[in-house]
Coordinates of C-alpha atoms in Angstrom, one line a residue:
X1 CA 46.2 91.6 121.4
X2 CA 44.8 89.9 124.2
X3 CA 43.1 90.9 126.9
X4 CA 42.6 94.7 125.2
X5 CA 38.7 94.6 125.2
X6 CA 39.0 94.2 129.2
X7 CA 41.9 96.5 129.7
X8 CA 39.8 99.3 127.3
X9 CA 36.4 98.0 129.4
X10 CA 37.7 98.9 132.9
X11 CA 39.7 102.2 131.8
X12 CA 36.2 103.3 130.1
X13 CA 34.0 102.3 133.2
X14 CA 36.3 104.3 135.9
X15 CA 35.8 107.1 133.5
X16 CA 31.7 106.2 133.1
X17 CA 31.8 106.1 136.9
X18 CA 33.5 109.0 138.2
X19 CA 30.3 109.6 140.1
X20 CA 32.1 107.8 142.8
X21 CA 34.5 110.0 144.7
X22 CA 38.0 109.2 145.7
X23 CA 37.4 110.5 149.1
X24 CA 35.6 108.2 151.5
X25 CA 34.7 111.1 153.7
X26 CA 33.8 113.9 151.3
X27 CA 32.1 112.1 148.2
X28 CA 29.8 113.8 145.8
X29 CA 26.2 112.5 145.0
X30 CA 25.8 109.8 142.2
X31 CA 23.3 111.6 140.5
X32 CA 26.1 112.7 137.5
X33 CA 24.8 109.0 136.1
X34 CA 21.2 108.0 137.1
X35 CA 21.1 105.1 138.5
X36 CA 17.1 104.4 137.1
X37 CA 19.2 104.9 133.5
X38 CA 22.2 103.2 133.8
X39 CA 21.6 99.7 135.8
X40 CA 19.4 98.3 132.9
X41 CA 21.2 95.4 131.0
X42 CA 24.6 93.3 130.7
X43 CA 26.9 95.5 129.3
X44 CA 26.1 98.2 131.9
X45 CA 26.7 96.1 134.4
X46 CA 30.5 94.7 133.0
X47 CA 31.3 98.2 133.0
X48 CA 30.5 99.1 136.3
X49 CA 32.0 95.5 137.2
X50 CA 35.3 96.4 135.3
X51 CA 34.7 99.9 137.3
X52 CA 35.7 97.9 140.6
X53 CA 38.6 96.6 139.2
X54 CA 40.7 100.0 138.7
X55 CA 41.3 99.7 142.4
X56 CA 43.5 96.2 142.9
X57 CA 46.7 97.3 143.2
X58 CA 49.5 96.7 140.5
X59 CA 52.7 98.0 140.9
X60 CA 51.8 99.4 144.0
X61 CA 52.3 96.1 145.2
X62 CA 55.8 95.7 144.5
X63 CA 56.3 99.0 145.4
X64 CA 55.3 98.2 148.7
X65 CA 58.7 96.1 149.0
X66 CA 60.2 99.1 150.1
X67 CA 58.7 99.6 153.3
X68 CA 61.0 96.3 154.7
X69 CA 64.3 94.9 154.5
X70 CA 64.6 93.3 150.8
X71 CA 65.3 96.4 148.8
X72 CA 66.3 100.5 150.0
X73 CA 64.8 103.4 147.3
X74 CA 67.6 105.5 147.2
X75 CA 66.2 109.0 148.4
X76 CA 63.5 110.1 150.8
X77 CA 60.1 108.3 150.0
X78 CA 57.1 107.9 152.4
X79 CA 57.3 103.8 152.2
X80 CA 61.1 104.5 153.0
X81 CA 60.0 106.5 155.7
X82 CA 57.5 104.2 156.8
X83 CA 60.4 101.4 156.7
X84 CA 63.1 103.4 158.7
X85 CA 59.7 104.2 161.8
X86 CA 60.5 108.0 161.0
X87 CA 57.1 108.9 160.0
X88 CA 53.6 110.5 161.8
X89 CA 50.0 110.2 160.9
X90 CA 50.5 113.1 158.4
X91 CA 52.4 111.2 156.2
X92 CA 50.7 111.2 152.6
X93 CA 51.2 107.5 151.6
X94 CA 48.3 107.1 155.2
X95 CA 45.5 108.8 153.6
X96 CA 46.1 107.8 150.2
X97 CA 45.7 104.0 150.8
X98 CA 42.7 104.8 153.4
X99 CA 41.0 106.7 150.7
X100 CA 42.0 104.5 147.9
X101 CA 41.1 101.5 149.4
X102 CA 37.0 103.2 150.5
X103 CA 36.9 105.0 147.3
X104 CA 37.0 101.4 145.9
X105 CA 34.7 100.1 148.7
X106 CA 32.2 102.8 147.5
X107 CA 32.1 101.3 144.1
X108 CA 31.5 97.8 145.6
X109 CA 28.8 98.7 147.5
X110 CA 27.3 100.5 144.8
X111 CA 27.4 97.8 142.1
X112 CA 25.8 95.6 144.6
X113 CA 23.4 98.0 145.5
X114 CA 22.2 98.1 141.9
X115 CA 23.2 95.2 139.8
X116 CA 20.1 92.8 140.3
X117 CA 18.1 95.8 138.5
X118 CA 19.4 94.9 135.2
X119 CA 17.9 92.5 133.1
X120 CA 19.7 89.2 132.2
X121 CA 18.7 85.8 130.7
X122 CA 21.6 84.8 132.8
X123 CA 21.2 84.4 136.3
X124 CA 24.7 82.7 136.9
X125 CA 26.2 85.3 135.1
X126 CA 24.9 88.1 137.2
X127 CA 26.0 86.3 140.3
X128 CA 29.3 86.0 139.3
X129 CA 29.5 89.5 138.8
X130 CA 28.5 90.1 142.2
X131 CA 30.9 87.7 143.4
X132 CA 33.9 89.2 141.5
X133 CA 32.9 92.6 143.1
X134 CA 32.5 90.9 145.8
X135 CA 36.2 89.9 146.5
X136 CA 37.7 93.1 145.2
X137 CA 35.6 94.5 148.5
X138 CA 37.0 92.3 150.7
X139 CA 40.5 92.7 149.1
X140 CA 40.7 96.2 149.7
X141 CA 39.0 95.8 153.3
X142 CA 42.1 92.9 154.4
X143 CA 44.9 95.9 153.0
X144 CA 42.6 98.5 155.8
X145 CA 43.0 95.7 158.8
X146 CA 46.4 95.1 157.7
X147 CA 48.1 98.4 158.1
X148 CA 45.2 100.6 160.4
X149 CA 43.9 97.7 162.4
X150 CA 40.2 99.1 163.4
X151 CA 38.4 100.4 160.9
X152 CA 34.9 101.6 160.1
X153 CA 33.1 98.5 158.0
X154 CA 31.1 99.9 155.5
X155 CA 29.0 98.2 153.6
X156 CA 26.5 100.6 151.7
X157 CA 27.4 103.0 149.0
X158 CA 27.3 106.3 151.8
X159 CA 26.6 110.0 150.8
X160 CA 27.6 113.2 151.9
X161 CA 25.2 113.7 154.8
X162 CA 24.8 110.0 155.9
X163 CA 25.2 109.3 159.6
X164 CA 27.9 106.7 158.8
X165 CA 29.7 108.3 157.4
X166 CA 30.5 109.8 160.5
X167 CA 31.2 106.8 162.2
X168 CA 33.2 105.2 164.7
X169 CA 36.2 102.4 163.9
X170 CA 34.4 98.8 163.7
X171 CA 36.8 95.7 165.4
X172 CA 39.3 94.3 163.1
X173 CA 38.4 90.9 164.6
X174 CA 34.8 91.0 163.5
X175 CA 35.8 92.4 159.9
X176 CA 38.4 89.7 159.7
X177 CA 35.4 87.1 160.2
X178 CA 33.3 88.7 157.5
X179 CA 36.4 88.7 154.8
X180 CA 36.6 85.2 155.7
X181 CA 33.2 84.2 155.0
X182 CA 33.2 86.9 151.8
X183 CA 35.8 85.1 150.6
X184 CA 34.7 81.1 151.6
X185 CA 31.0 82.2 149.7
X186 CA 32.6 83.9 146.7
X187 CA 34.0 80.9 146.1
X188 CA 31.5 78.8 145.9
X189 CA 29.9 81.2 142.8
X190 CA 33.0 82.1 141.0
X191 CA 34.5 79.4 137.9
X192 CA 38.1 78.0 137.8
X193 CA 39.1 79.8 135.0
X194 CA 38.1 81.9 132.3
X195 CA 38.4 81.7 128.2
X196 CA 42.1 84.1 127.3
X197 CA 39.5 86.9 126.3
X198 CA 38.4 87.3 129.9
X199 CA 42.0 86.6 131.6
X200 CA 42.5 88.4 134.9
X201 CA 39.0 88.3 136.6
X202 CA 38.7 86.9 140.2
X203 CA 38.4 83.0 139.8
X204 CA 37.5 80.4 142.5
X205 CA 41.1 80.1 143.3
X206 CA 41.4 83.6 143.5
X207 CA 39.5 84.2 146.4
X208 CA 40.6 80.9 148.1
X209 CA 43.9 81.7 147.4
X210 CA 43.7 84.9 149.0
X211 CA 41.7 83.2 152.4
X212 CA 44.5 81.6 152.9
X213 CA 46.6 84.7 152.7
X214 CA 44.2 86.6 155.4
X215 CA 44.0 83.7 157.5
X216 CA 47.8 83.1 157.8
X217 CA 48.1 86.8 158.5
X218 CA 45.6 86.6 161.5
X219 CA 47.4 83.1 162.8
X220 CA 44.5 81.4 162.1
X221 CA 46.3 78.6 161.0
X222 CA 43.9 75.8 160.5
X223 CA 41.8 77.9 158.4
X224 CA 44.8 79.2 156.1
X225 CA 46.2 75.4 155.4
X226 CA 42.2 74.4 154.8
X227 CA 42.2 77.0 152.4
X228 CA 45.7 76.3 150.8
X229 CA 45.0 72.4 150.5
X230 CA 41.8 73.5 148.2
X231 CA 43.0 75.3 145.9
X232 CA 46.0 72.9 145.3
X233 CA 43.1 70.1 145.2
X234 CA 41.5 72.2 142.5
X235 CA 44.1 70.4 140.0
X236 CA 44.2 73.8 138.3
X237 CA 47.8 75.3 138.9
X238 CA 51.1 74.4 138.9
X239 CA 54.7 76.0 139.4
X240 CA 56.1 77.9 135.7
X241 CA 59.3 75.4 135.5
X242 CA 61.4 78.9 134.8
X243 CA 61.6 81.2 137.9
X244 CA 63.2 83.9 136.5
X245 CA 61.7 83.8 133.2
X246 CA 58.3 83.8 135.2
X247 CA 58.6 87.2 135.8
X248 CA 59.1 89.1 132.5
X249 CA 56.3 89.7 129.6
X250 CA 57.2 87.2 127.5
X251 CA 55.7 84.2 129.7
X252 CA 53.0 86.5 130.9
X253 CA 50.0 84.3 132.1
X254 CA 47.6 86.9 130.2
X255 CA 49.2 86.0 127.3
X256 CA 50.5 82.6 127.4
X257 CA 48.3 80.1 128.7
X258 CA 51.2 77.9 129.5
X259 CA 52.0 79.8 132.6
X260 CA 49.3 78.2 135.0
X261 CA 51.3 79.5 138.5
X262 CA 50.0 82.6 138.4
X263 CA 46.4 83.0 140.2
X264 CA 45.8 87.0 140.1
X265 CA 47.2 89.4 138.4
X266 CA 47.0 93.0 137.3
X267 CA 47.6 93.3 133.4
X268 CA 49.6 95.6 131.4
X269 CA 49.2 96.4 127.7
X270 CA 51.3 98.2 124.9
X271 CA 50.2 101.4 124.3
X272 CA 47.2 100.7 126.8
X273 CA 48.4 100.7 130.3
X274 CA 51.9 100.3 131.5
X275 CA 54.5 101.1 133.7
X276 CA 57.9 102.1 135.1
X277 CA 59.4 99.3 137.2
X278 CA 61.8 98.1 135.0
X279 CA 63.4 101.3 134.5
X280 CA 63.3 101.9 138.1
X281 CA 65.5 98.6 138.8
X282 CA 68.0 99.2 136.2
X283 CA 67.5 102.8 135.4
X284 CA 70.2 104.0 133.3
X285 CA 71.4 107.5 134.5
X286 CA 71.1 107.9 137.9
X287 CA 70.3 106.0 140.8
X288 CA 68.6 102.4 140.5
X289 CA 65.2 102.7 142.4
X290 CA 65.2 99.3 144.0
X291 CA 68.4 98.2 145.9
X292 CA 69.4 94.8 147.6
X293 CA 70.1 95.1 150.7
X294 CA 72.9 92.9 152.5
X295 CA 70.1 91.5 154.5
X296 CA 68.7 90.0 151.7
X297 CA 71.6 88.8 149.7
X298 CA 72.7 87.3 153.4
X299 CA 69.8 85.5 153.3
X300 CA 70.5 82.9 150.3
X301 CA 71.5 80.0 151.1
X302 CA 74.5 77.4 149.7
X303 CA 73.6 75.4 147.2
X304 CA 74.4 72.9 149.5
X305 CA 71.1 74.1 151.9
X306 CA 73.7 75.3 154.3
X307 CA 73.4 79.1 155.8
X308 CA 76.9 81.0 154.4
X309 CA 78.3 81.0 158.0
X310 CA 77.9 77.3 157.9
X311 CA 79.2 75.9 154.0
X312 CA 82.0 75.7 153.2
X313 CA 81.1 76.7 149.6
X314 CA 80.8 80.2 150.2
X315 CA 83.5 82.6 149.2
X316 CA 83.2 86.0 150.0
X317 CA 87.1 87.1 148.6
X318 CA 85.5 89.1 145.9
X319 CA 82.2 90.5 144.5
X320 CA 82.1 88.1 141.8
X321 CA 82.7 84.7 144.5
X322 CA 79.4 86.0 146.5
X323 CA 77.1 85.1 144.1
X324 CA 78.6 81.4 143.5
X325 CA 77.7 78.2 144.8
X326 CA 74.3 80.0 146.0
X327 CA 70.6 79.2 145.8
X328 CA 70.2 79.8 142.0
X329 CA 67.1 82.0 142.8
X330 CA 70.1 84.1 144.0
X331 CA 71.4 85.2 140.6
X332 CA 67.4 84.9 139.1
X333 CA 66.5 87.5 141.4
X334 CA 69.9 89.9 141.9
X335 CA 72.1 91.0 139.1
X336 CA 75.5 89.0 139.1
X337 CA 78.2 90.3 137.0
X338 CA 78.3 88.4 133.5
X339 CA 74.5 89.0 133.0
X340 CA 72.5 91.1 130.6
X341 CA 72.3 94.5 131.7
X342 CA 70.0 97.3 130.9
X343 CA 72.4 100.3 133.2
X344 CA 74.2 101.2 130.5
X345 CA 78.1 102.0 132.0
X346 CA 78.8 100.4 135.1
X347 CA 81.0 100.1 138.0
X348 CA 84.2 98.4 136.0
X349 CA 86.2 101.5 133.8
X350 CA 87.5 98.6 131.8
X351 CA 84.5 97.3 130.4
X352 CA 83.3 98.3 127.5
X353 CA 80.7 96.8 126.8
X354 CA 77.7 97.8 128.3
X355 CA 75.0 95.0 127.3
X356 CA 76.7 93.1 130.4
X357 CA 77.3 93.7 133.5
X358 CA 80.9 93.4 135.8
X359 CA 81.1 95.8 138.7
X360 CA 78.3 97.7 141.1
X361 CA 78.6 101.7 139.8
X362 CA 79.1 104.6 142.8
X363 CA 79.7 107.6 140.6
X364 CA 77.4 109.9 139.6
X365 CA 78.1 110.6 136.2
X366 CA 74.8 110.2 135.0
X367 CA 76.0 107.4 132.5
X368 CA 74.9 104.5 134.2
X369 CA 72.9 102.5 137.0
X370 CA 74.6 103.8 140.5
X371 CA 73.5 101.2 143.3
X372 CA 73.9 102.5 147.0
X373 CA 74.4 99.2 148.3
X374 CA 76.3 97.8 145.3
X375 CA 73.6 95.0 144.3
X376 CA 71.1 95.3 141.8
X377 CA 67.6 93.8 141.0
X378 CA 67.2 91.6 137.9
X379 CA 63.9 90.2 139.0
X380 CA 61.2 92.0 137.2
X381 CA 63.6 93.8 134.9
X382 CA 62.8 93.3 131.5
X383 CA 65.4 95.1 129.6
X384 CA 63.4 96.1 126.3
X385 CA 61.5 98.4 128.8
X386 CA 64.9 99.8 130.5
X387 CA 66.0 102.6 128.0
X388 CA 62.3 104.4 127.4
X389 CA 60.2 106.1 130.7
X390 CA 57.1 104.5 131.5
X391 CA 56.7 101.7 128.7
X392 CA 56.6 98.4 130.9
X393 CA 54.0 95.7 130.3
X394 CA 55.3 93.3 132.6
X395 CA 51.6 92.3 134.2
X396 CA 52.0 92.7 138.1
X397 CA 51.6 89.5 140.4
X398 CA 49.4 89.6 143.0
X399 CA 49.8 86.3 143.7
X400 CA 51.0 82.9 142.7
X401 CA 51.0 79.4 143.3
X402 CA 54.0 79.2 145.1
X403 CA 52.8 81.4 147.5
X404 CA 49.8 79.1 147.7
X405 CA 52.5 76.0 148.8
X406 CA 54.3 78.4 151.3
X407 CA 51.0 79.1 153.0
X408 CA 50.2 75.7 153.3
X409 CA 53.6 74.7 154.7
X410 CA 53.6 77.3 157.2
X411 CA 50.2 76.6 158.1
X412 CA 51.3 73.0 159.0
X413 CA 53.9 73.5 161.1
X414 CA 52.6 76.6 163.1
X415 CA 50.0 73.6 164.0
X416 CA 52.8 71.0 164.6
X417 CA 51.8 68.8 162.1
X418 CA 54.3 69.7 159.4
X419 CA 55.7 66.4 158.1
X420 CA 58.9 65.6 155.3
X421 CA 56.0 64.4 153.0
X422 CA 54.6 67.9 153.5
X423 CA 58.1 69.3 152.9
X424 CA 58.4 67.3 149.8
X425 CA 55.2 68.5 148.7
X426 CA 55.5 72.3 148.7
X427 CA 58.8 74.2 149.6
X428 CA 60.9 71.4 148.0
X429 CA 58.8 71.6 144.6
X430 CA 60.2 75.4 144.9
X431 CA 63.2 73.9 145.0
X432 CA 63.4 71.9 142.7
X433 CA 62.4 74.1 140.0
X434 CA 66.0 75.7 140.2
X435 CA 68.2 72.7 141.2
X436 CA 68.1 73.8 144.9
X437 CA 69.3 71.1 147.6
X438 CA 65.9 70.2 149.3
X439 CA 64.7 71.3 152.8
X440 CA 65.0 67.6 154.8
X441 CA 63.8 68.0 158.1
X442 CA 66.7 65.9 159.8
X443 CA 69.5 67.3 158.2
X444 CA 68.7 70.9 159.5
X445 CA 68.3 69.3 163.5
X446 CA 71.7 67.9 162.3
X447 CA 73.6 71.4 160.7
X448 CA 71.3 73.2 164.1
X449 CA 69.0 75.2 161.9
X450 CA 65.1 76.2 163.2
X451 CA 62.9 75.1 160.7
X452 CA 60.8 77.5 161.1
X453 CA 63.4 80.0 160.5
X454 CA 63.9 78.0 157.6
X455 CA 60.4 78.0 156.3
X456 CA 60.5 81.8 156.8
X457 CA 64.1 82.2 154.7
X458 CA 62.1 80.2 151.4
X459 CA 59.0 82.9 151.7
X460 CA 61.6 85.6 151.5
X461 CA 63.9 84.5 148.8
X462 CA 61.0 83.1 146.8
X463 CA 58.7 85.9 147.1
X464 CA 61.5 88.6 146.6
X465 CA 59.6 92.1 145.2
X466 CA 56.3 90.6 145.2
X467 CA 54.9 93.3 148.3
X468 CA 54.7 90.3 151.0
X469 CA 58.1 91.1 152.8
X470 CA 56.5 94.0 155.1
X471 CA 53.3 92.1 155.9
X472 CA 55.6 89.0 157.0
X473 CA 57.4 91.0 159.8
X474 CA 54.1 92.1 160.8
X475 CA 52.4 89.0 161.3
X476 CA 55.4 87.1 162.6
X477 CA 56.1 89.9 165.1
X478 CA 59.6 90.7 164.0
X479 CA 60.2 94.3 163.9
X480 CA 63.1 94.6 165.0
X481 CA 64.2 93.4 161.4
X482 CA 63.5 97.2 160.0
X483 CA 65.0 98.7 162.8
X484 CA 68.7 97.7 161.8
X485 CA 71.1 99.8 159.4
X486 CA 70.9 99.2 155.6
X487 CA 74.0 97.8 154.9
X488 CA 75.6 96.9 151.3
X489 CA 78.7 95.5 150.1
X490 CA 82.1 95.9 151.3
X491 CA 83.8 99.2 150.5
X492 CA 87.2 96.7 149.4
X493 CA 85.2 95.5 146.8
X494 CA 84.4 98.7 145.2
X495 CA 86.3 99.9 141.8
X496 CA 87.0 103.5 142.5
X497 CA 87.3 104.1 145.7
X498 CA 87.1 107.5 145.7
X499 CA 83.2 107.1 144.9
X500 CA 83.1 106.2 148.3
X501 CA 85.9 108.2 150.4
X502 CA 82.6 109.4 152.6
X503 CA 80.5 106.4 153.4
X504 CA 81.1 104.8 156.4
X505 CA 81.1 101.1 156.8
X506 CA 80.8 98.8 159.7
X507 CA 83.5 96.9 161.8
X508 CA 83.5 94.4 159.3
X509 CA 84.3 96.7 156.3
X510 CA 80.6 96.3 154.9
X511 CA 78.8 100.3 153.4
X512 CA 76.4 101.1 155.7
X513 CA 73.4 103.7 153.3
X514 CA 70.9 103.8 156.3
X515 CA 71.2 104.3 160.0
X516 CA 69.0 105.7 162.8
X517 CA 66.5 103.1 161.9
X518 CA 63.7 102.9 164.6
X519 CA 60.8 100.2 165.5
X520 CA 58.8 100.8 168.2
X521 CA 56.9 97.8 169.6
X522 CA 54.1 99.5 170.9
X523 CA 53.2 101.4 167.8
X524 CA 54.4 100.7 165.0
X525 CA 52.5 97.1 164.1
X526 CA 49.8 99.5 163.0
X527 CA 49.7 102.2 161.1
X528 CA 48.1 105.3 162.3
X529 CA 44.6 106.5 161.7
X530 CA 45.5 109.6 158.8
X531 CA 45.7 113.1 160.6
X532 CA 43.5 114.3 157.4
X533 CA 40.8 111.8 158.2
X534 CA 40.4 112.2 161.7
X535 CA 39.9 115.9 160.8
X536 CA 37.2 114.9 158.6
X537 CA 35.4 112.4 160.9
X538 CA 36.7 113.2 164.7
X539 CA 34.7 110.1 165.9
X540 CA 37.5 108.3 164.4
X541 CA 39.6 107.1 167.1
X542 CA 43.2 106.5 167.0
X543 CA 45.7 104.2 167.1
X544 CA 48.1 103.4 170.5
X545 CA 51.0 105.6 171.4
X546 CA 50.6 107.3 168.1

């Protein structure tokens, strides 16, 4: 199968390389592998390359989605905790992306410590190496500005003992600046592509791709549509024409070569590494793991590019009417009855047949997929995985083209420049994949809708799951979004009622699963510095009001 020798490379290497501790503050000495023994030719140094890679994240990413509005985790979790602003700087998830993310950062700065000690004929070849490890470094350092702000900015492979490792928080600013240029030089040594033996490795778009990314984050907006408009100039991607089948193995970029919207990825292989989301979104005997929220299934629009308080398409008499006459990404992304379903029983006593699905399920009788709001996902879901724990290979997007023509749009008109050729050039390609009215800049001043509301509805329904929902209402300064009650369908709507005799609902009739939500503007944009690092390293500073 494809893509094994890599996936069996990079699990060998972390275990080859262990020297490096997961702890950026209490690390052991790297003498457990000499470096005078091991930094000697090319195969040593793709191992300790493929070492770094063990720390991009893969379904941590779309487990990240829980920390915002698109989706609730039905019991206590730190990300829902983190999502509801009920949490403190003891809170576990804190210290294990701070030492995740330097434990990788370690590994960086070793490799690039040591790799021009081995000997290579190929000179290119070596310095694509360093570029790949390169990125990863700055990768992990963007995720550390994004959530703590200031950070220390390491860039030497510290030991127990060193000074530094000691030190003081470095300005997010001036680490910003270096990711930048990281990223813009990388760039210039990494190729296009790769032969299908070598898929997933950072390419040129990869890192540009992923400037444009940072840059939009910190609102620097000419540098994120720059960044955008070269990697659509590269010629090399374009949009999968099948949204929804986009996202299951069997069109796969590391296996199909057909799939050309996907830019980077994390892979997962039969038998080799895999994983548990799809059993999570559809999990059949208890409680789905991923839940639509009303909030998101609000946020489709008509098929008609009208919001639902404004077509007169939409019908909300039933469960069923909801999901017609909507954005097809709608039913592509959340489960509508009459689909496949992996849930086993559902909702409906009268159906019985449980490949498909007809009603949201409330009762917990451990014989099918119980929903808190009443939605499921289908996004992600690949149903062969469903029955059996843990045996997913669905390969994890980091990030895809589409994203790519989001950027870019966004980019434009956060500068004023955004035109309908622009338009017609990125979010309406999106649209146009599934049949989707287009976004026409004079019809929404007609129907009164803010295009760059607009613009901001087509990143969140297209990017749906994908870990970019949290970092959105960060940048764009909109909090007060995770601060509101998680709300689901309306009780009328539910089968047996008496699955839900106790859960309240709102003057409108609608379930309310989550209240006493909380967002606090003068703290909660950042993350705080981990209580268990600050013990560790009391010149570590902390974060406002926390």
């Amino acid at each position: 199968m494809k893509n094994i020798k890599i996936i069996l490379s990079l699990l060998f290497a972390a275990l080859v390389l262990q020297a490096c501790n997961d702890d950026f503050l209490d690390r052991g000495p790297l003498d457990a592998i000499s470096d005078a023994n091991f930094w000697q030719n090319e195969e040593q140094l793709l191992l300790a390359v493929n070492g770094t890679y063990a720390y991009i994240k893969g379904k941590n990413t779309v487990d990240m989605e829980n920390m915002a509005d698109n989706t609730v985790w039905p019991t206590q979790t730190n990300y829902r905790m983190i999502s509801s602003g009920n949490y403190n700087n003891d809170l576990g998830t804190l210290n294990t992306e701070w030492t995740e993310a330097y434990a990788g950062i370690r590994r960086c700065n070793h490799f690039l410590e040591n790799y021009e000690k081995a000997e290579m004929t190929d000179d290119a070849l070596k310095n694509r190496y360093a570029g790949e490890v390169r990125f990863i470094r700055a990768y992990l350092y963007s995720y550390l500005t994004f959530l703590f702000g200031d950070v220390p900015h390491v860039t030497e492979a510290l030991n127990v003992g060193d000074p530094e490792v000691y030190g003081e928080r470095d300005s997010r600013e001036e680490i910003v600046e270096w990711i930048l240029a990281e990223l813009t030089a990388v760039a210039e040594v990494l190729p296009e592509s790769y032969s299908s033996s070598d898929y997933g490795r950072i390419t040129k778009g990869t890192a540009l791709g992923w400037k444009s990314r940072v840059a939009l984050f910190y609102q620097k907006f000419d540098v994120a549509e720059a960044a955008a408009q070269e990697v659509m100039d590269l010629g090399v991607y374009q949009l999968y024409p099948d949204y929804y089948e986009l996202f299951v193995s069997e069109s796969d970029a590391s296996k199909f070569p057909s799939n050309r919207e996907t830019m980077f990825t994390r892979i997962y292989t039969t038998d080799i590494s895999m994983h548990n989301l799809s059993r999570e979104i559809q999990v059949p005997d208890q409680s789905a793991r991923w839940n639509p929220t009303k909030s998101l299934v609000d946020t489709y629009l008509c098929e008609d590019g009208r919001t639902i308080q404004q077509s007169p398409l939409y019908d909300e008499s039933s469960y069923d009417s909801l999901f017609e006459h909507r954005d097809p990404r709608m039913k592509m992304t959340i489960l509508s009855p009459g689909s496949p379903w992996g849930g086993r029983e559902d909702g409906n006593p009268d159906n019985t047949d449980n490949s498909v699905f007809t009603a949201p399920k409330f009762n917990q009788n451990r014989q099918g997929s119980v929903t808190p709001t009443g939605y499921y996902f289908s996004k992600y879901c690949d149903l062969d995985a469903v029955p059996t724990y843990n045996r997913d290979e669905n390969d994890i997007i980091i990030m895809r083209y589409a994203e790519i023509l989001l950027n870019y749009a966004e980019a434009k008109l956060e500068q004023g420049s955004l035109t309908q050729e622009d338009l017609d050039n990125t979010i309406n390609l999106l649209r146009e994949r599934v049949n989707m009215h287009p976004m026409i800049i004079s019809e929404l001043q007609e129907w009164g809708m803010d295009l760059r509301e607009e613009i901001r509805r087509e990143r969140r329904v297209e990017l749906v799951l994908e870990g970019q929902r949290y970092f959105d209402i960060l940048r764009w300064k909109r909090g007060d979004l995770l601060a509101r009650d998680v709300k689901g369908i309306k009780k009328e709507f539910i089968i047996r009622q008496e699955d839900v005799e106790s859960v309240p609902t709102d003057e409108q009739g609608y379930l309310i699963f989550l209240s006493g939500n909380a967002f606090d503007d003068s703290k909660h944009y950042l993350w705080p510095i981990p209580l268990a690092q600050r013990d560790l390293n009391p010149n570590l500073s902390q974060n406002p009001n926390w």
